DNA sequence: AAGTGGTCTAGACCACGGG
DNA sequence: CCGTGGTCTAGACCACTTT
């Protein structure tokens, strides 16, 4: 790697080189800011700028009171995007250990957008679920799912020991959900999603909106925010 | 927006509020760092931290010697991801003004990965193209395309006034390229791509790798890096 | 020449975590 | 308690743009 002239870039490159070369391994603590000041004979502002840059490039995370630690480099889990909608099946097919947690389940009036997407009239209400999914005990995505209440009456009664929304929909309501459209986009997470996913605000995510039908009737609209550093999407035509 | 206790967060929130409220509009220059120091009765480091945060959240871009300016918020151009591979057609179908520029065309030996993807034997060579695409004169994506040289002999002779790779492939070589697999992922751009796309390093991009066949024979492998703030992908099943 | 942001210095105090 | 990173001060000089 070419030597930079600027001090903070030089220190950042040094850190990245060390991590790349395995001098500091995943989970290791790098030297403290004051120690780096001594090593490079410079000021703490400069060192902080270097560490901040290295962190924003995804190599480190800093923790107040503890130090700065080399990020885990998780493997990229492929997600097969097709008309089949089941996350569990998708992971099981690849032999990937996974789980999920239901964060929220409320019944409420739909927004205008939801009315339009789900073709609802003015009287109807919807369920809003929030589901956090894990791969190898690591949070990978958070999904907000909107379901028309008339399609899944008393949904809250079937969500104990929640494992898979698809199982609930097919098991209790005899629905065969099929994804017919998805829209995906790269963005930075909002603060609340960053917290749920245990990532700093500068790690990009993929937002996938999916529109799901049962026999040409809309039964689900979902909005997933997925860690870009952990999952890639596969599409086959 | 709730008032933060910390000075740099307070100033960052103030700037974002002003931009949201239209006090500073797209392309406007915000007050200089020294001016903000005076307004908030604080130090330039604090103001710089605030401006850096606001910039990293995508609201501003700073230019040495000129000032900090409110980012344009470009509309999101939808890209229809299907087995049809043509960017031009995709944009034309939506009535979106577009163009492209050929940055590179070289004939070389394939890498191991390219040999595998394109099912090449050891003697064969490939063309590598780099194409920068624009929407409304704004760079939106950069694509590296690998083509087996035997499928497109003397390709360089057909690239004057380059408009569409699909046109060249079908017009001169009678190929009917069909995308059969794509893999997409959110990430941050490498420095060279950030420069080509005119974005700072903290704007996420979507990387889309596409595998393209002609009559079940691989004819193209492409790797696109697309500005996440300008394009969203559409998939229909 | 004046104004802008970029880099850097040399300190200070605070909040948090672990021994 | 001590070491850590987080915040903040009050300056300095430099590179670049505009006037």
Tab-separated table of C-alpha atoms (C1' of nucleotides) in Angstrom:
chain	number	residue	atom	x	y	z
A	1	UNK	CA	0.000	0.000	0.000
A	2	UNK	CA	1.357	3.416	-0.977
A	3	UNK	CA	2.555	5.654	1.827
A	4	UNK	CA	0.325	8.666	2.339
A	5	UNK	CA	1.832	12.028	3.136
A	6	UNK	CA	-0.902	13.073	5.522
A	7	UNK	CA	-0.438	11.813	9.048
A	8	UNK	CA	-3.976	10.671	9.741
A	9	UNK	CA	-4.125	8.816	6.416
A	10	UNK	CA	-0.758	7.257	7.143
A	11	UNK	CA	-1.936	5.990	10.530
A	12	UNK	CA	-5.218	4.732	9.061
A	13	UNK	CA	-3.320	2.843	6.369
A	14	UNK	CA	-1.025	1.411	9.015
A	15	UNK	CA	-3.998	0.114	10.984
A	16	UNK	CA	-5.640	-1.370	7.902
A	17	UNK	CA	-2.364	-2.981	6.839
A	18	UNK	CA	-1.981	-4.510	10.291
A	19	UNK	CA	-5.507	-5.894	10.220
A	20	UNK	CA	-5.112	-7.188	6.658
A	21	UNK	CA	-1.823	-8.840	7.575
A	22	UNK	CA	-3.340	-10.469	10.640
A	23	UNK	CA	-1.213	-8.561	13.153
A	24	UNK	CA	-4.526	-7.610	14.744
A	25	UNK	CA	-7.060	-10.387	14.255
A	26	UNK	CA	-10.850	-10.381	14.422
A	27	UNK	CA	-11.986	-9.272	17.858
A	28	UNK	CA	-8.511	-8.058	18.868
A	29	UNK	CA	-8.058	-4.764	20.640
A	30	UNK	CA	-5.853	-2.325	18.785
A	31	UNK	CA	-3.461	-0.063	20.739
A	32	UNK	CA	-5.119	2.766	22.629
A	33	UNK	CA	-5.269	6.230	21.136
A	34	UNK	CA	-2.632	7.506	23.537
A	35	UNK	CA	-0.374	4.573	22.670
A	36	UNK	CA	-0.744	5.377	18.948
A	37	UNK	CA	0.078	9.011	19.728
A	38	UNK	CA	3.350	7.862	21.254
A	39	UNK	CA	4.084	5.433	18.398
A	40	UNK	CA	3.583	8.075	15.708
A	41	UNK	CA	4.794	11.031	17.740
A	42	UNK	CA	1.653	12.972	17.039
A	43	UNK	CA	-1.436	14.470	18.554
A	44	UNK	CA	-4.522	12.647	19.762
A	45	UNK	CA	-6.774	14.549	17.314
A	46	UNK	CA	-4.803	13.102	14.437
A	47	UNK	CA	-4.963	9.598	15.863
A	48	UNK	CA	-8.690	9.961	16.491
A	49	UNK	CA	-9.201	11.064	12.892
A	50	UNK	CA	-7.279	7.996	11.725
A	51	UNK	CA	-9.237	5.619	13.941
A	52	UNK	CA	-12.525	7.236	12.897
A	53	UNK	CA	-11.648	6.753	9.239
A	54	UNK	CA	-10.613	3.148	9.763
A	55	UNK	CA	-13.845	2.507	11.646
A	56	UNK	CA	-15.967	4.181	8.979
A	57	UNK	CA	-14.320	1.960	6.379
A	58	UNK	CA	-15.622	-0.998	8.345
A	59	UNK	CA	-12.424	-2.321	9.954
A	60	UNK	CA	-12.913	-1.266	13.571
A	61	UNK	CA	-15.510	-0.406	16.150
A	62	UNK	CA	-14.671	1.847	19.087
A	63	UNK	CA	-16.233	1.460	22.529
A	64	UNK	CA	-16.027	4.118	25.169
A	65	UNK	CA	-14.111	2.932	28.185
A	66	UNK	CA	-12.981	-0.293	26.495
A	67	UNK	CA	-11.006	0.479	23.378
A	68	UNK	CA	-11.193	-0.107	19.632
A	69	UNK	CA	-11.631	-3.630	18.340
A	70	UNK	CA	-11.189	-5.279	14.956
A	71	UNK	CA	-14.573	-6.110	13.432
A	72	UNK	CA	-15.618	-9.661	12.806
A	73	UNK	CA	-15.709	-10.317	9.081
A	74	UNK	CA	-18.892	-12.349	8.810
A	75	UNK	CA	-19.440	-14.555	5.812
A	76	UNK	CA	-21.955	-13.341	3.266
A	77	UNK	CA	-25.130	-15.352	3.537
A	78	UNK	CA	-26.868	-15.749	0.172
A	79	UNK	CA	-30.610	-15.162	0.111
A	80	UNK	CA	-32.476	-16.644	-2.795
A	81	UNK	CA	-35.000	-14.085	-3.922
A	82	UNK	CA	-37.844	-15.844	-5.679
A	83	UNK	CA	-41.607	-16.064	-5.588
A	84	UNK	CA	-41.309	-18.361	-2.588
A	85	UNK	CA	-41.297	-16.127	0.460
A	86	UNK	CA	-40.008	-18.230	3.316
A	87	UNK	CA	-36.852	-17.098	5.114
A	88	UNK	CA	-36.621	-20.300	7.155
A	89	UNK	CA	-36.773	-22.568	4.119
A	90	UNK	CA	-34.259	-20.376	2.355
A	91	UNK	CA	-31.750	-20.758	5.197
A	92	UNK	CA	-32.549	-24.420	5.856
A	93	UNK	CA	-31.920	-25.242	2.202
A	94	UNK	CA	-28.397	-23.953	2.692
A	95	UNK	CA	-27.893	-25.579	6.058
A	96	UNK	CA	-27.507	-22.211	7.774
A	97	UNK	CA	-28.363	-21.919	11.458
A	98	UNK	CA	-30.925	-19.200	12.000
A	99	UNK	CA	-33.622	-17.944	14.301
A	100	UNK	CA	-35.917	-14.978	14.699
A	101	UNK	CA	-37.613	-12.825	17.279
A	102	UNK	CA	-40.977	-11.097	17.072
A	103	UNK	CA	-40.404	-7.540	18.266
A	104	UNK	CA	-43.866	-6.130	17.748
A	105	UNK	CA	-47.406	-7.134	16.814
A	106	UNK	CA	-50.100	-4.460	16.706
A	107	UNK	CA	-53.476	-4.162	15.013
A	108	UNK	CA	-54.125	-0.689	13.653
A	109	UNK	CA	-55.578	1.423	10.874
A	110	UNK	CA	-53.601	1.269	7.623
A	111	UNK	CA	-51.767	4.258	6.201
A	112	UNK	CA	-52.764	5.534	2.774
A	113	UNK	CA	-49.772	3.791	1.232
A	114	UNK	CA	-50.716	0.499	2.877
A	115	UNK	CA	-54.328	0.861	1.735
A	116	UNK	CA	-53.084	1.302	-1.797
A	117	UNK	CA	-50.584	-1.545	-1.711
A	118	UNK	CA	-52.986	-4.005	-0.089
A	119	UNK	CA	-56.078	-2.772	-1.940
A	120	UNK	CA	-58.002	-2.105	1.285
A	121	UNK	CA	-61.233	-0.181	1.687
A	122	UNK	CA	-61.688	2.399	4.382
A	123	UNK	CA	-63.107	0.188	7.146
A	124	UNK	CA	-60.377	-2.419	7.218
A	125	UNK	CA	-57.470	-2.652	9.624
A	126	UNK	CA	-54.049	-4.266	9.414
A	127	UNK	CA	-51.560	-6.134	11.558
A	128	UNK	CA	-48.077	-4.713	11.764
A	129	UNK	CA	-45.329	-7.135	12.749
A	130	UNK	CA	-41.688	-6.411	13.333
A	131	UNK	CA	-39.379	-9.395	13.047
A	132	UNK	CA	-35.671	-9.523	13.810
A	133	UNK	CA	-33.833	-12.386	12.120
A	134	UNK	CA	-30.539	-13.930	13.159
A	135	UNK	CA	-27.938	-16.033	11.436
A	136	UNK	CA	-25.538	-17.780	13.788
A	137	UNK	CA	-26.913	-15.700	16.690
A	138	UNK	CA	-25.983	-12.517	14.868
A	139	UNK	CA	-28.788	-10.099	13.872
A	140	UNK	CA	-28.942	-9.930	10.086
A	141	UNK	CA	-32.210	-8.223	9.186
A	142	UNK	CA	-35.236	-6.459	10.569
A	143	UNK	CA	-38.525	-6.732	8.709
A	144	UNK	CA	-41.735	-4.770	9.074
A	145	UNK	CA	-44.662	-6.761	7.738
A	146	UNK	CA	-48.162	-5.457	7.077
A	147	UNK	CA	-51.005	-7.967	6.773
A	148	UNK	CA	-54.706	-7.212	6.151
A	149	UNK	CA	-56.512	-8.131	9.368
A	150	UNK	CA	-59.406	-9.759	7.518
A	151	UNK	CA	-57.006	-12.246	5.927
A	152	UNK	CA	-55.450	-13.261	9.261
A	153	UNK	CA	-58.107	-12.735	11.958
A	154	UNK	CA	-56.838	-12.936	15.537
A	155	UNK	CA	-53.301	-13.292	14.326
A	156	UNK	CA	-51.889	-12.431	17.748
A	157	UNK	CA	-53.195	-15.751	19.098
A	158	UNK	CA	-50.937	-17.740	16.787
A	159	UNK	CA	-47.668	-15.978	17.425
A	160	UNK	CA	-46.484	-17.759	20.577
A	161	UNK	CA	-43.126	-19.394	20.004
A	162	UNK	CA	-42.993	-17.563	16.723
A	163	UNK	CA	-40.749	-19.330	14.229
A	164	UNK	CA	-41.916	-18.570	10.728
A	165	UNK	CA	-44.601	-16.266	9.402
A	166	UNK	CA	-45.069	-18.542	6.428
A	167	UNK	CA	-45.905	-21.460	8.730
A	168	UNK	CA	-48.522	-19.364	10.517
A	169	UNK	CA	-50.068	-18.143	7.272
A	170	UNK	CA	-50.257	-21.557	5.700
A	171	UNK	CA	-50.948	-23.554	8.872
A	172	UNK	CA	-53.701	-21.438	10.439
A	173	UNK	CA	-55.111	-19.516	7.502
A	174	UNK	CA	-54.478	-21.852	4.567
A	175	UNK	CA	-52.751	-19.087	2.654
A	176	UNK	CA	-50.145	-19.818	-0.008
A	177	UNK	CA	-48.220	-16.549	-0.069
A	178	UNK	CA	-46.291	-15.848	-3.272
A	179	UNK	CA	-43.979	-12.879	-3.745
A	180	UNK	CA	-44.737	-11.189	-7.049
A	181	UNK	CA	-42.678	-8.005	-6.845
A	182	UNK	CA	-39.664	-6.791	-4.913
A	183	UNK	CA	-37.905	-3.442	-4.896
A	184	UNK	CA	-34.419	-3.179	-3.463
A	185	UNK	CA	-32.192	-0.257	-2.657
A	186	UNK	CA	-28.883	0.409	-0.885
A	187	UNK	CA	-28.958	2.974	1.918
A	188	UNK	CA	-27.645	3.775	5.364
A	189	UNK	CA	-29.675	2.567	8.333
A	190	UNK	CA	-31.794	4.816	10.511
A	191	UNK	CA	-30.556	4.915	14.099
A	192	UNK	CA	-33.154	2.480	15.427
A	193	UNK	CA	-32.344	-0.148	12.794
A	194	UNK	CA	-28.615	0.308	13.363
A	195	UNK	CA	-29.179	-0.465	17.039
A	196	UNK	CA	-31.317	-3.525	16.321
A	197	UNK	CA	-28.754	-4.857	13.856
A	198	UNK	CA	-25.774	-4.017	16.085
A	199	UNK	CA	-24.017	-2.018	13.419
A	200	UNK	CA	-22.660	1.523	13.349
A	201	UNK	CA	-24.605	4.039	11.287
A	202	UNK	CA	-22.140	3.896	8.394
A	203	UNK	CA	-22.662	0.239	7.465
A	204	UNK	CA	-24.883	0.113	4.383
A	205	UNK	CA	-28.054	-1.931	4.340
A	206	UNK	CA	-30.282	-3.250	1.596
A	207	UNK	CA	-33.902	-2.286	1.895
A	208	UNK	CA	-36.145	-4.829	0.171
A	209	UNK	CA	-39.830	-4.077	-0.177
A	210	UNK	CA	-41.823	-7.128	-1.132
A	211	UNK	CA	-45.379	-7.455	-2.359
A	212	UNK	CA	-46.996	-10.800	-1.683
A	213	UNK	CA	-50.198	-12.286	-3.091
A	214	UNK	CA	-52.413	-15.259	-2.390
A	215	UNK	CA	-54.396	-16.208	-5.489
A	216	UNK	CA	-53.914	-12.744	-7.013
A	217	UNK	CA	-55.086	-11.053	-3.807
A	218	UNK	CA	-52.539	-8.984	-1.836
A	219	UNK	CA	-51.919	-10.569	1.559
A	220	UNK	CA	-48.673	-8.991	2.670
A	221	UNK	CA	-46.448	-5.999	2.224
A	222	UNK	CA	-43.052	-6.247	3.860
A	223	UNK	CA	-40.102	-3.924	4.252
A	224	UNK	CA	-36.827	-5.579	5.203
A	225	UNK	CA	-33.634	-3.827	6.165
A	226	UNK	CA	-30.738	-6.230	5.739
A	227	UNK	CA	-27.109	-5.839	6.784
A	228	UNK	CA	-25.130	-5.299	3.585
A	229	UNK	CA	-22.047	-6.824	5.158
A	230	UNK	CA	-23.844	-10.082	5.934
A	231	UNK	CA	-26.203	-10.886	3.123
A	232	UNK	CA	-26.277	-10.873	-0.635
A	233	UNK	CA	-29.353	-11.387	-2.769
A	234	UNK	CA	-29.579	-14.002	-5.521
A	235	UNK	CA	-31.980	-13.787	-8.415
A	236	UNK	CA	-32.359	-16.396	-11.097
A	237	UNK	CA	-34.393	-15.803	-14.226
B	1	UNK	CA	-36.598	17.182	16.498
B	2	UNK	CA	-35.459	16.693	20.085
B	3	UNK	CA	-32.685	18.949	21.342
B	4	UNK	CA	-29.431	17.099	21.929
B	5	UNK	CA	-27.291	17.938	24.908
B	6	UNK	CA	-23.997	17.531	23.096
B	7	UNK	CA	-22.898	20.589	21.190
B	8	UNK	CA	-21.826	18.913	17.954
B	9	UNK	CA	-25.054	16.897	17.809
B	10	UNK	CA	-27.050	20.052	18.505
B	11	UNK	CA	-25.373	21.877	15.637
B	12	UNK	CA	-25.780	18.885	13.300
B	13	UNK	CA	-29.492	18.715	14.160
B	14	UNK	CA	-29.788	22.453	13.563
B	15	UNK	CA	-28.266	22.090	10.108
B	16	UNK	CA	-30.485	19.138	9.208
B	17	UNK	CA	-33.557	20.967	10.492
B	18	UNK	CA	-32.671	23.999	8.370
B	19	UNK	CA	-32.221	21.843	5.271
B	20	UNK	CA	-35.421	19.892	5.946
B	21	UNK	CA	-37.326	23.133	6.465
B	22	UNK	CA	-35.970	24.596	3.249
B	23	UNK	CA	-33.987	27.369	4.931
B	24	UNK	CA	-31.037	26.027	2.981
B	25	UNK	CA	-32.189	24.564	-0.312
B	26	UNK	CA	-30.520	22.095	-2.671
B	27	UNK	CA	-27.220	23.501	-3.884
B	28	UNK	CA	-27.208	26.312	-1.297
B	29	UNK	CA	-24.076	27.130	0.625
B	30	UNK	CA	-24.430	26.800	4.375
B	31	UNK	CA	-22.668	29.311	6.682
B	32	UNK	CA	-18.913	28.888	6.932
B	33	UNK	CA	-17.399	26.974	9.805
B	34	UNK	CA	-16.141	30.173	11.411
B	35	UNK	CA	-19.581	31.744	11.067
B	36	UNK	CA	-21.150	28.713	12.792
B	37	UNK	CA	-18.528	29.014	15.544
B	38	UNK	CA	-19.725	32.561	16.166
B	39	UNK	CA	-23.419	31.614	15.994
B	40	UNK	CA	-23.049	28.804	18.524
B	41	UNK	CA	-20.281	30.389	20.581
B	42	UNK	CA	-18.112	27.336	20.275
B	43	UNK	CA	-14.910	25.968	18.864
B	44	UNK	CA	-14.175	25.122	15.258
B	45	UNK	CA	-13.445	21.457	16.092
B	46	UNK	CA	-16.983	21.087	17.377
B	47	UNK	CA	-18.432	22.763	14.305
B	48	UNK	CA	-16.282	20.601	12.043
B	49	UNK	CA	-17.505	17.484	13.847
B	50	UNK	CA	-21.093	18.630	13.330
B	51	UNK	CA	-20.569	19.380	9.648
B	52	UNK	CA	-18.777	16.061	9.143
B	53	UNK	CA	-21.695	14.191	10.722
B	54	UNK	CA	-24.246	16.059	8.634
B	55	UNK	CA	-22.207	15.338	5.520
B	56	UNK	CA	-21.832	11.642	6.380
B	57	UNK	CA	-25.598	11.421	6.803
B	58	UNK	CA	-25.896	12.579	3.217
B	59	UNK	CA	-27.119	16.150	3.645
B	60	UNK	CA	-24.001	18.117	2.734
B	61	UNK	CA	-20.786	17.981	0.796
B	62	UNK	CA	-17.797	20.123	1.774
B	63	UNK	CA	-15.323	21.534	-0.708
B	64	UNK	CA	-11.988	22.955	0.280
B	65	UNK	CA	-11.769	26.652	-0.448
B	66	UNK	CA	-15.441	26.935	-1.429
B	67	UNK	CA	-17.641	25.913	1.456
B	68	UNK	CA	-20.227	23.284	2.330
B	69	UNK	CA	-23.233	22.859	0.091
B	70	UNK	CA	-26.585	21.141	0.465
B	71	UNK	CA	-26.703	17.954	-1.607
B	72	UNK	CA	-29.049	17.561	-4.516
B	73	UNK	CA	-31.668	14.956	-3.680
B	74	UNK	CA	-31.915	13.118	-7.005
B	75	UNK	CA	-34.980	11.100	-7.787
B	76	UNK	CA	-34.678	7.358	-7.553
B	77	UNK	CA	-34.553	5.827	-11.001
B	78	UNK	CA	-36.133	2.355	-11.102
B	79	UNK	CA	-34.221	-0.342	-12.932
B	80	UNK	CA	-36.191	-3.337	-14.041
B	81	UNK	CA	-34.100	-6.395	-13.365
B	82	UNK	CA	-35.168	-9.182	-15.681
B	83	UNK	CA	-33.675	-11.601	-18.156
B	84	UNK	CA	-33.532	-8.777	-20.684
B	85	UNK	CA	-30.181	-7.096	-20.225
B	86	UNK	CA	-30.406	-3.767	-21.976
B	87	UNK	CA	-29.890	-0.597	-19.935
B	88	UNK	CA	-30.898	1.694	-22.795
B	89	UNK	CA	-34.202	-0.080	-23.366
B	90	UNK	CA	-34.858	-0.086	-19.651
B	91	UNK	CA	-34.442	3.678	-19.438
B	92	UNK	CA	-36.187	4.402	-22.738
B	93	UNK	CA	-39.223	2.423	-21.604
B	94	UNK	CA	-39.534	4.856	-18.737
B	95	UNK	CA	-38.802	7.934	-20.819
B	96	UNK	CA	-35.663	8.675	-18.828
B	97	UNK	CA	-32.874	10.654	-20.491
B	98	UNK	CA	-29.625	8.714	-20.345
B	99	UNK	CA	-26.243	8.245	-21.927
B	100	UNK	CA	-23.045	6.331	-21.379
B	101	UNK	CA	-19.312	6.535	-21.832
B	102	UNK	CA	-16.851	3.754	-22.581
B	103	UNK	CA	-13.963	4.219	-20.174
B	104	UNK	CA	-11.877	1.217	-21.094
B	105	UNK	CA	-11.614	-1.606	-23.598
B	106	UNK	CA	-8.761	-4.076	-23.300
B	107	UNK	CA	-8.146	-7.613	-24.531
B	108	UNK	CA	-6.351	-9.743	-21.974
B	109	UNK	CA	-5.992	-13.158	-20.339
B	110	UNK	CA	-8.895	-14.088	-18.071
B	111	UNK	CA	-8.501	-14.480	-14.324
B	112	UNK	CA	-9.297	-17.862	-12.766
B	113	UNK	CA	-12.667	-16.549	-11.619
B	114	UNK	CA	-13.510	-15.328	-15.118
B	115	UNK	CA	-12.437	-18.648	-16.643
B	116	UNK	CA	-14.802	-20.401	-14.273
B	117	UNK	CA	-17.720	-18.041	-14.801
B	118	UNK	CA	-17.388	-17.989	-18.582
B	119	UNK	CA	-16.373	-21.659	-18.926
B	120	UNK	CA	-13.172	-20.818	-20.793
B	121	UNK	CA	-10.272	-23.110	-21.543
B	122	UNK	CA	-6.699	-22.080	-20.983
B	123	UNK	CA	-5.934	-20.614	-24.405
B	124	UNK	CA	-8.800	-18.157	-24.625
B	125	UNK	CA	-8.713	-14.435	-23.917
B	126	UNK	CA	-11.382	-11.953	-22.893
B	127	UNK	CA	-12.381	-8.355	-23.489
B	128	UNK	CA	-12.769	-6.161	-20.453
B	129	UNK	CA	-14.965	-3.085	-20.854
B	130	UNK	CA	-15.646	-0.376	-18.351
B	131	UNK	CA	-18.804	1.618	-18.945
B	132	UNK	CA	-19.983	4.688	-17.067
B	133	UNK	CA	-23.716	5.365	-17.347
B	134	UNK	CA	-25.504	8.654	-16.815
B	135	UNK	CA	-29.068	9.645	-16.090
B	136	UNK	CA	-29.842	13.305	-16.708
B	137	UNK	CA	-26.105	13.979	-17.159
B	138	UNK	CA	-25.419	12.620	-13.670
B	139	UNK	CA	-23.228	9.509	-13.321
B	140	UNK	CA	-25.334	6.693	-11.885
B	141	UNK	CA	-23.368	3.486	-12.354
B	142	UNK	CA	-20.068	2.037	-13.456
B	143	UNK	CA	-19.980	-1.441	-14.963
B	144	UNK	CA	-17.092	-3.772	-15.656
B	145	UNK	CA	-18.022	-6.266	-18.343
B	146	UNK	CA	-16.074	-9.367	-19.306
B	147	UNK	CA	-16.756	-10.975	-22.689
B	148	UNK	CA	-15.074	-14.064	-24.177
B	149	UNK	CA	-12.987	-12.818	-27.096
B	150	UNK	CA	-13.995	-15.738	-29.319
B	151	UNK	CA	-17.649	-14.692	-29.036
B	152	UNK	CA	-16.966	-11.072	-30.028
B	153	UNK	CA	-13.864	-11.065	-32.265
B	154	UNK	CA	-12.346	-7.643	-32.947
B	155	UNK	CA	-14.816	-6.038	-30.604
B	156	UNK	CA	-12.769	-2.841	-30.403
B	157	UNK	CA	-13.640	-2.049	-34.026
B	158	UNK	CA	-17.345	-1.738	-33.216
B	159	UNK	CA	-17.127	0.547	-30.225
B	160	UNK	CA	-16.895	3.959	-31.907
B	161	UNK	CA	-19.777	6.172	-30.814
B	162	UNK	CA	-20.591	3.545	-28.242
B	163	UNK	CA	-24.236	3.667	-27.200
B	164	UNK	CA	-25.345	0.239	-26.096
B	165	UNK	CA	-23.469	-3.004	-25.614
B	166	UNK	CA	-26.632	-4.928	-26.406
B	167	UNK	CA	-26.842	-3.246	-29.830
B	168	UNK	CA	-23.248	-4.203	-30.585
B	169	UNK	CA	-23.728	-7.798	-29.480
B	170	UNK	CA	-26.927	-8.310	-31.418
B	171	UNK	CA	-26.064	-6.099	-34.403
B	172	UNK	CA	-22.533	-7.298	-35.155
B	173	UNK	CA	-22.413	-10.750	-33.601
B	174	UNK	CA	-26.045	-11.884	-33.773
B	175	UNK	CA	-26.055	-12.661	-30.076
B	176	UNK	CA	-29.244	-12.607	-28.038
B	177	UNK	CA	-27.888	-12.090	-24.536
B	178	UNK	CA	-30.162	-13.203	-21.691
B	179	UNK	CA	-29.404	-12.579	-18.022
B	180	UNK	CA	-29.935	-15.793	-16.093
B	181	UNK	CA	-28.536	-14.947	-12.681
B	182	UNK	CA	-27.818	-11.812	-10.689
B	183	UNK	CA	-26.282	-11.321	-7.269
B	184	UNK	CA	-26.690	-8.002	-5.487
B	185	UNK	CA	-25.164	-6.569	-2.374
B	186	UNK	CA	-25.023	-3.227	-0.549
B	187	UNK	CA	-21.561	-1.845	0.178
B	188	UNK	CA	-19.470	1.282	0.274
B	189	UNK	CA	-17.628	2.265	-2.892
B	190	UNK	CA	-13.904	1.906	-3.405
B	191	UNK	CA	-12.183	5.242	-3.891
B	192	UNK	CA	-11.932	4.961	-7.664
B	193	UNK	CA	-15.647	4.210	-8.065
B	194	UNK	CA	-16.574	7.033	-5.690
B	195	UNK	CA	-14.617	9.414	-7.926
B	196	UNK	CA	-16.221	8.130	-11.115
B	197	UNK	CA	-19.697	8.396	-9.596
B	198	UNK	CA	-19.022	11.810	-8.016
B	199	UNK	CA	-20.015	10.684	-4.550
B	200	UNK	CA	-18.223	10.778	-1.210
B	201	UNK	CA	-16.957	7.460	0.130
B	202	UNK	CA	-19.835	7.105	2.592
B	203	UNK	CA	-22.665	6.902	0.053
B	204	UNK	CA	-23.701	3.257	-0.259
B	205	UNK	CA	-23.786	1.534	-3.607
B	206	UNK	CA	-25.399	-1.632	-4.898
B	207	UNK	CA	-23.056	-4.071	-6.522
B	208	UNK	CA	-24.868	-6.259	-9.035
B	209	UNK	CA	-23.045	-9.160	-10.614
B	210	UNK	CA	-24.842	-10.534	-13.623
B	211	UNK	CA	-24.312	-13.727	-15.568
B	212	UNK	CA	-25.483	-13.615	-19.156
B	213	UNK	CA	-26.003	-16.453	-21.630
B	214	UNK	CA	-26.664	-16.814	-25.328
B	215	UNK	CA	-28.342	-20.135	-26.093
B	216	UNK	CA	-27.116	-21.628	-22.781
B	217	UNK	CA	-23.546	-20.522	-23.490
B	218	UNK	CA	-22.024	-17.882	-21.196
B	219	UNK	CA	-21.296	-14.696	-23.178
B	220	UNK	CA	-20.918	-12.071	-20.497
B	221	UNK	CA	-20.101	-11.517	-16.856
B	222	UNK	CA	-20.718	-8.009	-15.581
B	223	UNK	CA	-20.131	-6.252	-12.296
B	224	UNK	CA	-22.056	-3.011	-11.814
B	225	UNK	CA	-21.621	-0.542	-8.993
B	226	UNK	CA	-24.713	1.626	-8.783
B	227	UNK	CA	-25.341	4.729	-6.691
B	228	UNK	CA	-27.749	3.705	-3.950
B	229	UNK	CA	-29.118	7.223	-3.709
B	230	UNK	CA	-30.087	7.259	-7.376
B	231	UNK	CA	-31.335	3.850	-8.342
B	232	UNK	CA	-33.585	1.129	-7.007
B	233	UNK	CA	-33.951	-2.333	-8.459
B	234	UNK	CA	-37.276	-3.856	-9.429
B	235	UNK	CA	-37.877	-7.582	-9.670
B	236	UNK	CA	-41.104	-9.181	-10.768
B	237	UNK	CA	-41.752	-12.871	-10.451
C	1	DA	C1'	-5.604	39.518	-0.375
C	2	DA	C1'	-9.310	37.472	1.918
C	3	DG	C1'	-12.124	33.646	2.887
C	4	DT	C1'	-12.877	28.799	2.822
C	5	DG	C1'	-12.211	24.089	4.474
C	6	DG	C1'	-8.153	20.561	5.721
C	7	DT	C1'	-4.559	19.418	8.876
C	8	DC	C1'	-2.360	19.600	13.224
C	9	DT	C1'	-0.866	20.927	18.094
C	10	DA	C1'	-1.262	20.733	23.206
C	11	DG	C1'	-3.714	20.765	26.291
C	12	DA	C1'	-8.527	19.993	29.434
C	13	DC	C1'	-12.508	17.563	31.513
C	14	DC	C1'	-16.049	13.929	31.226
C	15	DA	C1'	-18.382	9.135	30.892
C	16	DC	C1'	-17.678	4.557	30.921
C	17	DG	C1'	-15.519	-0.120	31.934
C	18	DG	C1'	-12.679	-3.205	34.382
C	19	DG	C1'	-9.692	-4.494	38.143
D	1	DC	C1'	-8.807	3.909	40.903
D	2	DC	C1'	-6.986	3.972	36.340
D	3	DG	C1'	-7.192	3.494	31.491
D	4	DT	C1'	-10.259	3.988	27.772
D	5	DG	C1'	-12.618	6.675	24.221
D	6	DG	C1'	-15.891	11.085	23.792
D	7	DT	C1'	-16.160	15.992	24.012
D	8	DC	C1'	-14.274	20.476	23.878
D	9	DT	C1'	-10.978	24.625	23.873
D	10	DA	C1'	-7.843	27.972	21.591
D	11	DG	C1'	-4.926	28.446	18.947
D	12	DA	C1'	-1.578	27.567	14.273
D	13	DC	C1'	-0.410	26.822	9.398
D	14	DC	C1'	-1.623	25.045	4.809
D	15	DA	C1'	-4.207	24.353	0.223
D	16	DC	C1'	-7.558	25.913	-2.480
D	17	DT	C1'	-11.096	29.285	-4.466
D	18	DT	C1'	-12.868	33.686	-5.156
D	19	DT	C1'	-12.541	38.583	-5.374
